[in-house]
Amino acid sequence: MILKTKSPLNTQTPQAIAGQKQEQDVAFYLRRAFKDHPEVLVINDFRFTFNGETAQIDHLIIYPYGFVLIESKSIKGHVDVNQHGEWTRSHGNHWFGMPSPIKQVELQQSLLKEMLKQHRSEILGKLLGIRQQGFGMRCWDHLCAISSDAVINRNTMPTAISEQLVKTEFLVDKLEKIMNLKSKFMRIINVSDTRPDFNQQELNSIANFLIERHIDPYQATTEIPPAQSQQIKEPVASFDVNKVAEVKNQPIAQPTTNSILRCKHCGESTNYTPMYGKFGYYIKCNQCTKNTPTKQACPECNSKNIKIQKRSQNYTLTCQDCSHSSQVI
C-alpha cells in the first residue's frame, strides 16, 4: 500500500532532474509491486525531525517483520567501491569521488530507530498486556537503488556493500528476498521463523505516527544562480503546488533577532525580514533594503549541497553530504 507519493520538485539542473527521475523510477516499481498489499506500507520522500536533527528518506517500507530504507542514486556510468568503503563514479573519461549513500542511509536509519524507540509506548501495545513492545528486535535493512544503466564493478567491491547495492529493475526481487513474507497461516505453523512480527493494527499505528510527523515544506525548489549551480547536487527543497502561489514574494515572518545570518551587503545581523521569492528563501535587510540568500555553506564540512526547510518560524539548514543540521533562523 502506498501511503505517500514522491513530493513534486521544480528541478532545473541536469543533476537534480536525473536525481528526481531516479526517485520516480524507484517509486514506480514500488507502486507496481505493493500498491495492493495491505501489509507492505510504502512512504516515499519521508522527511522528519527528531532530537534536533533532520533526515530525508527517499523510500521507507514498513512490513510485518520490520523496516527497509532505500536511498535512490542516479548513476549513469561506472560505480566502484574499494575495500575501505570509499565510493567513486565515472563521468565520461574521468573518475570522481562521491559520498557513500550506504553511510547516508545508515544515519537516516539510526535517527528513525531512535525516534520510534522514544515513542514506542504511543505506537505499540503491551505483549499480553504486561511487557511493552519495542523496535530493537525488528528487522532493519537498507539498500541503495541506482540507475539500471549503471555499471557496477562488483568484483572489487566489499561483499556487504555489494549486497546492499541494487539496480532499480531488480529492486522488488531484492525486497521480496529480504522481507521473506509468508501468509498469516504459514506464520502460525512455521516455528522455524522466529522473527517477531507486527499485526495489522500495529502496522497501521506505525504508519499513522510517521505520516503525522512528516515535514512537507511548501517552499518551491530554489532555482540556483549560475555561479552556484555547479556546486549543488540536489534540489534544495520540495514544494506543495497548492501553496506556492500564495506565498511567493510575500513576507514570511516579522524581523527576527535570533539568527546566524547576516546581510552580505552591510553586515546587518538582526534587522531583516525572511522572505520567499523566485530563488527560494532569502532575507531582506531593513537597513540597506538589499537581499541575501538564506542558503549558507555547511558549518561542519563547508559543503554547498544543503537544503533549507521552514517549520513554523524556524528555518533549518541540513547538509546532504555530512547530515549536519542547524537552525539558521
Tab-separated table of C-alpha atoms in Angstrom:
chain	number	residue	atom	x	y	z
A	1	MET	CA	0.000	0.000	0.000
A	2	ILE	CA	1.384	3.400	-0.978
A	3	LEU	CA	0.900	5.822	1.912
A	4	LYS	CA	2.732	8.774	0.400
A	5	THR	CA	3.894	9.533	-3.124
A	6	LYS	CA	7.039	11.385	-4.129
A	7	SER	CA	6.783	15.103	-3.351
A	8	PRO	CA	6.872	17.180	-6.567
A	9	LEU	CA	10.016	19.202	-7.245
A	10	ASN	CA	10.658	22.118	-9.559
A	11	THR	CA	14.085	20.967	-10.707
A	12	GLN	CA	16.349	22.967	-13.000
A	13	THR	CA	19.850	21.481	-13.092
A	14	PRO	CA	20.635	18.265	-15.027
A	15	GLN	CA	21.845	16.611	-11.806
A	16	ALA	CA	18.621	17.446	-9.989
A	17	ILE	CA	16.463	16.302	-12.901
A	18	ALA	CA	18.330	12.980	-13.068
A	19	GLY	CA	18.036	12.520	-9.306
A	20	GLN	CA	14.307	13.135	-9.350
A	21	LYS	CA	13.806	10.735	-12.248
A	22	GLN	CA	15.643	8.019	-10.352
A	23	GLU	CA	13.423	8.502	-7.296
A	24	GLN	CA	10.358	8.414	-9.536
A	25	ASP	CA	11.575	5.202	-11.173
A	26	VAL	CA	12.008	3.541	-7.794
A	27	ALA	CA	8.595	4.784	-6.655
A	28	PHE	CA	7.080	3.327	-9.850
A	29	TYR	CA	8.453	-0.162	-9.155
A	30	LEU	CA	7.344	0.001	-5.523
A	31	ARG	CA	3.860	1.096	-6.537
A	32	ARG	CA	3.515	-1.648	-9.121
A	33	ALA	CA	4.618	-4.335	-6.644
A	34	PHE	CA	2.948	-3.231	-3.400
A	35	LYS	CA	0.075	-0.826	-4.111
A	36	ASP	CA	-2.496	-3.530	-3.269
A	37	HIS	CA	-0.537	-5.213	-0.466
A	38	PRO	CA	-2.086	-4.298	2.928
A	39	GLU	CA	0.957	-5.481	4.890
A	40	VAL	CA	3.646	-3.665	2.886
A	41	LEU	CA	3.347	0.065	3.531
A	42	VAL	CA	5.433	2.460	1.424
A	43	ILE	CA	6.256	6.072	2.258
A	44	ASN	CA	8.116	7.918	-0.484
A	45	ASP	CA	10.183	11.022	0.324
A	46	PHE	CA	9.756	10.894	4.108
A	47	ARG	CA	11.203	13.901	5.948
A	48	PHE	CA	11.253	14.160	9.726
A	49	THR	CA	12.978	15.924	12.586
A	50	PHE	CA	13.932	14.327	15.878
A	51	ASN	CA	16.172	15.408	18.716
A	52	GLY	CA	17.331	18.484	16.805
A	53	GLU	CA	18.279	16.551	13.660
A	54	THR	CA	16.504	16.322	10.317
A	55	ALA	CA	16.563	13.372	7.904
A	56	GLN	CA	15.071	12.684	4.495
A	57	ILE	CA	14.441	9.065	3.483
A	58	ASP	CA	13.859	8.535	-0.230
A	59	HIS	CA	11.713	5.428	0.271
A	60	LEU	CA	10.642	3.758	3.514
A	61	ILE	CA	8.964	0.350	3.659
A	62	ILE	CA	7.136	-0.889	6.751
A	63	TYR	CA	6.205	-4.574	6.774
A	64	PRO	CA	5.254	-7.143	9.436
A	65	TYR	CA	8.837	-8.001	10.390
A	66	GLY	CA	10.391	-4.544	10.294
A	67	PHE	CA	11.662	-1.784	8.040
A	68	VAL	CA	13.591	-1.294	4.824
A	69	LEU	CA	15.089	2.098	3.910
A	70	ILE	CA	16.013	2.777	0.280
A	71	GLU	CA	18.356	5.508	-0.939
A	72	SER	CA	17.956	6.368	-4.628
A	73	LYS	CA	21.043	7.429	-6.612
A	74	SER	CA	21.229	8.429	-10.249
A	75	ILE	CA	24.491	6.951	-11.540
A	76	LYS	CA	24.838	6.591	-15.306
A	77	GLY	CA	28.458	5.485	-15.608
A	78	HIS	CA	30.612	3.063	-13.631
A	79	VAL	CA	30.458	2.835	-9.855
A	80	ASP	CA	33.233	1.362	-7.763
A	81	VAL	CA	33.726	0.888	-4.016
A	82	ASN	CA	37.123	-0.009	-2.554
A	83	GLN	CA	37.827	-2.173	0.480
A	84	HIS	CA	37.616	0.887	2.735
A	85	GLY	CA	34.046	1.558	1.629
A	86	GLU	CA	35.026	4.641	-0.384
A	87	TRP	CA	32.863	5.308	-3.442
A	88	THR	CA	33.914	6.549	-6.887
A	89	ARG	CA	31.890	7.049	-10.054
A	90	SER	CA	32.822	7.742	-13.655
A	91	HIS	CA	31.624	10.551	-15.863
A	92	GLY	CA	32.937	10.433	-19.387
A	93	ASN	CA	36.614	9.509	-19.128
A	94	HIS	CA	37.039	10.853	-15.591
A	95	TRP	CA	36.518	9.371	-12.149
A	96	PHE	CA	35.197	11.308	-9.179
A	97	GLY	CA	34.824	10.537	-5.502
A	98	MET	CA	31.316	10.643	-4.022
A	99	PRO	CA	29.782	10.369	-0.551
A	100	SER	CA	28.725	6.856	0.393
A	101	PRO	CA	24.925	6.527	0.006
A	102	ILE	CA	25.130	3.496	2.300
A	103	LYS	CA	26.562	5.639	5.111
A	104	GLN	CA	23.907	8.252	4.390
A	105	VAL	CA	21.014	5.823	4.718
A	106	GLU	CA	22.605	4.304	7.839
A	107	LEU	CA	22.432	7.714	9.525
A	108	GLN	CA	18.802	8.070	8.476
A	109	GLN	CA	18.018	4.615	9.824
A	110	SER	CA	19.678	5.362	13.151
A	111	LEU	CA	17.650	8.547	13.648
A	112	LEU	CA	14.402	6.815	12.639
A	113	LYS	CA	15.068	3.972	15.067
A	114	GLU	CA	15.771	6.450	17.881
A	115	MET	CA	12.511	8.296	17.207
A	116	LEU	CA	10.417	5.136	17.118
A	117	LYS	CA	12.084	3.806	20.252
A	118	GLN	CA	11.400	7.072	22.088
A	119	HIS	CA	7.677	6.879	21.206
A	120	ARG	CA	7.181	3.106	21.363
A	121	SER	CA	4.606	3.323	24.156
A	122	GLU	CA	2.464	5.610	21.969
A	123	ILE	CA	2.700	3.323	18.938
A	124	LEU	CA	2.794	-0.267	20.137
A	125	GLY	CA	0.763	-2.069	22.733
A	126	LYS	CA	1.974	-4.341	25.523
A	127	LEU	CA	2.612	-8.028	24.982
A	128	LEU	CA	-0.071	-9.922	26.914
A	129	GLY	CA	-0.916	-6.567	28.494
A	130	ILE	CA	2.293	-6.649	30.549
A	131	ARG	CA	5.505	-6.120	28.598
A	132	GLN	CA	5.951	-3.049	26.419
A	133	GLN	CA	6.833	-3.963	22.849
A	134	GLY	CA	9.629	-2.154	21.039
A	135	PHE	CA	11.541	-1.812	17.779
A	136	GLY	CA	15.001	-3.097	18.670
A	137	MET	CA	14.409	-6.754	17.794
A	138	ARG	CA	12.731	-5.990	14.475
A	139	CYS	CA	14.404	-6.405	11.101
A	140	TRP	CA	16.210	-3.247	9.955
A	141	ASP	CA	17.589	-3.252	6.416
A	142	HIS	CA	18.738	-0.582	3.995
A	143	LEU	CA	19.544	-0.543	0.299
A	144	CYS	CA	20.898	1.796	-2.337
A	145	ALA	CA	18.970	1.653	-5.620
A	146	ILE	CA	20.950	3.025	-8.568
A	147	SER	CA	20.087	3.607	-12.210
A	148	SER	CA	19.516	0.432	-14.202
A	149	ASP	CA	22.019	1.521	-16.873
A	150	ALA	CA	24.872	1.960	-14.386
A	151	VAL	CA	27.859	-0.416	-14.492
A	152	ILE	CA	28.651	-1.936	-11.073
A	153	ASN	CA	32.182	-3.236	-10.523
A	154	ARG	CA	31.257	-5.959	-8.037
A	155	ASN	CA	34.489	-7.959	-8.367
A	156	THR	CA	36.478	-5.474	-6.256
A	157	MET	CA	33.593	-4.309	-4.082
A	158	PRO	CA	33.204	-5.430	-0.431
A	159	THR	CA	30.604	-8.179	-0.269
A	160	ALA	CA	28.500	-6.397	2.345
A	161	ILE	CA	28.178	-3.291	0.173
A	162	SER	CA	27.516	-5.344	-2.952
A	163	GLU	CA	24.573	-6.957	-1.157
A	164	GLN	CA	23.117	-3.520	-0.381
A	165	LEU	CA	23.596	-2.097	-3.880
A	166	VAL	CA	20.906	-2.967	-6.412
A	167	LYS	CA	19.797	-1.738	-9.816
A	168	THR	CA	16.289	-0.315	-9.898
A	169	GLU	CA	14.877	-3.025	-12.147
A	170	PHE	CA	15.892	-5.718	-9.629
A	171	LEU	CA	14.785	-3.806	-6.525
A	172	VAL	CA	11.483	-5.612	-5.970
A	173	ASP	CA	13.163	-9.030	-6.266
A	174	LYS	CA	15.674	-7.922	-3.636
A	175	LEU	CA	12.957	-6.615	-1.332
A	176	GLU	CA	10.922	-9.803	-1.548
A	177	LYS	CA	14.018	-11.793	-0.597
A	178	ILE	CA	14.741	-9.501	2.356
A	179	MET	CA	11.170	-9.368	3.669
A	180	ASN	CA	10.535	-13.083	3.094
A	181	LEU	CA	6.832	-12.589	3.702
A	182	LYS	CA	4.592	-15.519	4.416
A	183	SER	CA	0.851	-15.839	4.689
A	184	LYS	CA	-0.663	-15.379	8.127
A	185	PHE	CA	-1.412	-19.082	8.296
A	186	MET	CA	2.197	-20.007	7.450
A	187	ARG	CA	3.472	-17.659	10.149
A	188	ILE	CA	1.490	-19.607	12.712
A	189	ILE	CA	2.640	-23.089	11.680
A	190	ASN	CA	6.227	-22.181	10.677
A	191	VAL	CA	8.057	-22.417	14.005
A	192	SER	CA	11.480	-22.053	12.371
A	193	ASP	CA	10.882	-18.357	11.613
A	194	THR	CA	11.469	-16.657	14.946
A	195	ARG	CA	11.159	-13.083	13.732
A	196	PRO	CA	8.706	-11.071	15.862
A	197	ASP	CA	6.012	-9.537	13.701
A	198	PHE	CA	3.656	-6.574	13.801
A	199	ASN	CA	-0.046	-7.235	13.434
A	200	GLN	CA	-2.150	-5.118	11.089
A	201	GLN	CA	-3.228	-2.748	13.838
A	202	GLU	CA	0.384	-2.153	14.829
A	203	LEU	CA	1.410	-1.602	11.205
A	204	ASN	CA	-1.318	0.997	10.847
A	205	SER	CA	-0.307	2.641	14.114
A	206	ILE	CA	3.323	2.935	12.979
A	207	ALA	CA	2.260	4.333	9.636
A	208	ASN	CA	-0.058	6.911	11.191
A	209	PHE	CA	2.655	8.009	13.615
A	210	LEU	CA	5.181	8.547	10.825
A	211	ILE	CA	2.789	10.287	8.436
A	212	GLU	CA	1.812	12.723	11.196
A	213	ARG	CA	5.469	13.634	11.672
A	214	HIS	CA	6.312	14.064	8.009
A	215	ILE	CA	7.612	17.546	7.207
A	216	ASP	CA	6.088	18.812	3.984
A	217	PRO	CA	7.786	22.148	3.269
A	218	TYR	CA	5.741	24.323	0.946
A	219	GLN	CA	8.603	26.287	-0.500
A	220	ALA	CA	9.410	25.666	-4.164
A	221	THR	CA	12.683	24.194	-5.279
A	222	THR	CA	15.156	27.022	-5.482
A	223	GLU	CA	16.448	27.907	-8.904
A	224	ILE	CA	20.201	28.090	-8.439
A	225	PRO	CA	22.053	31.103	-9.906
A	226	PRO	CA	24.731	30.146	-12.489
A	227	ALA	CA	27.588	30.874	-10.086
A	228	GLN	CA	26.281	28.281	-7.637
A	229	SER	CA	24.686	25.672	-9.897
A	230	GLN	CA	27.852	23.599	-10.334
A	231	GLN	CA	28.137	23.091	-6.583
A	232	ILE	CA	24.628	21.820	-5.974
A	233	LYS	CA	23.969	18.095	-6.372
A	234	GLU	CA	20.303	18.018	-5.369
A	235	PRO	CA	17.311	20.392	-5.349
A	236	VAL	CA	17.186	22.497	-2.219
A	237	ALA	CA	13.632	21.696	-1.161
A	238	SER	CA	10.265	20.389	-2.256
A	239	PHE	CA	7.014	22.282	-2.533
A	240	ASP	CA	3.269	21.973	-2.276
A	241	VAL	CA	1.892	23.193	-5.612
A	242	ASN	CA	-1.301	24.474	-3.971
A	243	LYS	CA	0.547	26.769	-1.588
A	244	VAL	CA	3.454	28.150	-3.564
A	245	ALA	CA	1.361	30.753	-5.356
A	246	GLU	CA	0.037	32.069	-2.053
A	247	VAL	CA	3.441	32.789	-0.518
A	248	LYS	CA	5.606	33.801	-3.436
A	249	ASN	CA	7.336	37.133	-2.880
A	250	GLN	CA	5.414	37.684	0.358
A	251	PRO	CA	6.916	38.309	3.818
A	252	ILE	CA	7.046	35.127	5.863
A	253	ALA	CA	7.716	36.474	9.331
A	254	GLN	CA	8.410	39.618	11.247
A	255	PRO	CA	12.018	40.836	11.610
A	256	THR	CA	13.957	38.418	13.764
A	257	THR	CA	16.696	38.976	16.322
A	258	ASN	CA	17.846	35.366	16.690
A	259	SER	CA	19.814	34.204	13.646
A	260	ILE	CA	23.280	33.290	12.397
A	261	LEU	CA	22.565	35.087	9.135
A	262	ARG	CA	23.961	38.471	8.143
A	263	CYS	CA	23.229	40.800	5.254
A	264	LYS	CA	26.035	40.205	2.749
A	265	HIS	CA	25.929	43.869	1.718
A	266	CYS	CA	26.009	45.809	5.002
A	267	GLY	CA	26.591	43.111	7.637
A	268	GLU	CA	23.295	43.693	9.490
A	269	SER	CA	22.503	40.612	11.622
A	270	THR	CA	19.202	41.462	13.352
A	271	ASN	CA	17.136	43.980	11.409
A	272	TYR	CA	15.778	41.992	8.468
A	273	THR	CA	12.730	40.059	7.311
A	274	PRO	CA	12.680	36.459	5.977
A	275	MET	CA	11.098	36.354	2.512
A	276	TYR	CA	10.313	33.875	-0.236
A	277	GLY	CA	10.789	34.550	-3.959
A	278	LYS	CA	11.922	33.131	-7.283
A	279	PHE	CA	15.176	31.719	-5.894
A	280	GLY	CA	13.693	30.338	-2.684
A	281	TYR	CA	14.135	31.707	0.820
A	282	TYR	CA	16.132	34.867	1.455
A	283	ILE	CA	16.326	37.728	3.949
A	284	LYS	CA	15.502	41.337	3.048
A	285	CYS	CA	17.684	43.740	5.015
A	286	ASN	CA	15.666	46.558	6.557
A	287	GLN	CA	18.852	48.599	6.894
A	288	CYS	CA	20.094	48.693	3.277
A	289	THR	CA	16.963	47.112	1.639
A	290	LYS	CA	19.088	44.502	-0.217
A	291	ASN	CA	18.632	40.725	-0.289
A	292	THR	CA	20.781	37.829	0.983
A	293	PRO	CA	20.091	34.107	0.293
A	294	THR	CA	19.164	32.057	3.355
A	295	LYS	CA	21.174	29.153	1.963
A	296	GLN	CA	24.612	29.015	3.589
A	297	ALA	CA	27.568	26.638	3.360
A	298	CYS	CA	27.520	23.790	5.884
A	299	PRO	CA	29.291	24.983	9.064
A	300	GLU	CA	30.709	21.478	9.603
A	301	CYS	CA	32.108	20.442	6.195
A	302	ASN	CA	31.643	23.655	4.163
A	303	SER	CA	29.586	21.775	1.569
A	304	LYS	CA	27.158	23.735	-0.607
A	305	ASN	CA	24.948	20.647	-1.039
A	306	ILE	CA	22.368	21.734	1.526
A	307	LYS	CA	18.620	22.058	1.953
A	308	ILE	CA	16.659	24.737	3.780
A	309	GLN	CA	13.423	23.750	5.482
A	310	LYS	CA	10.903	26.007	7.219
A	311	ARG	CA	8.728	24.863	10.071
A	312	SER	CA	6.649	27.453	11.866
A	313	GLN	CA	9.021	30.415	12.262
A	314	ASN	CA	12.201	28.305	12.287
A	315	TYR	CA	14.496	27.773	9.304
A	316	THR	CA	16.772	24.729	9.388
A	317	LEU	CA	19.848	24.044	7.258
A	318	THR	CA	20.557	20.354	6.570
A	319	CYS	CA	23.738	19.210	4.829
A	320	GLN	CA	23.168	16.387	2.336
A	321	ASP	CA	26.832	15.309	2.494
A	322	CYS	CA	27.584	15.093	6.240
A	323	SER	CA	23.963	15.184	7.541
A	324	HIS	CA	24.740	18.100	9.876
A	325	SER	CA	21.610	20.058	10.791
A	326	SER	CA	21.450	23.528	12.325
A	327	GLN	CA	18.890	26.278	12.756
A	328	VAL	CA	19.738	29.392	10.751
A	329	ILE	CA	16.774	31.496	11.894
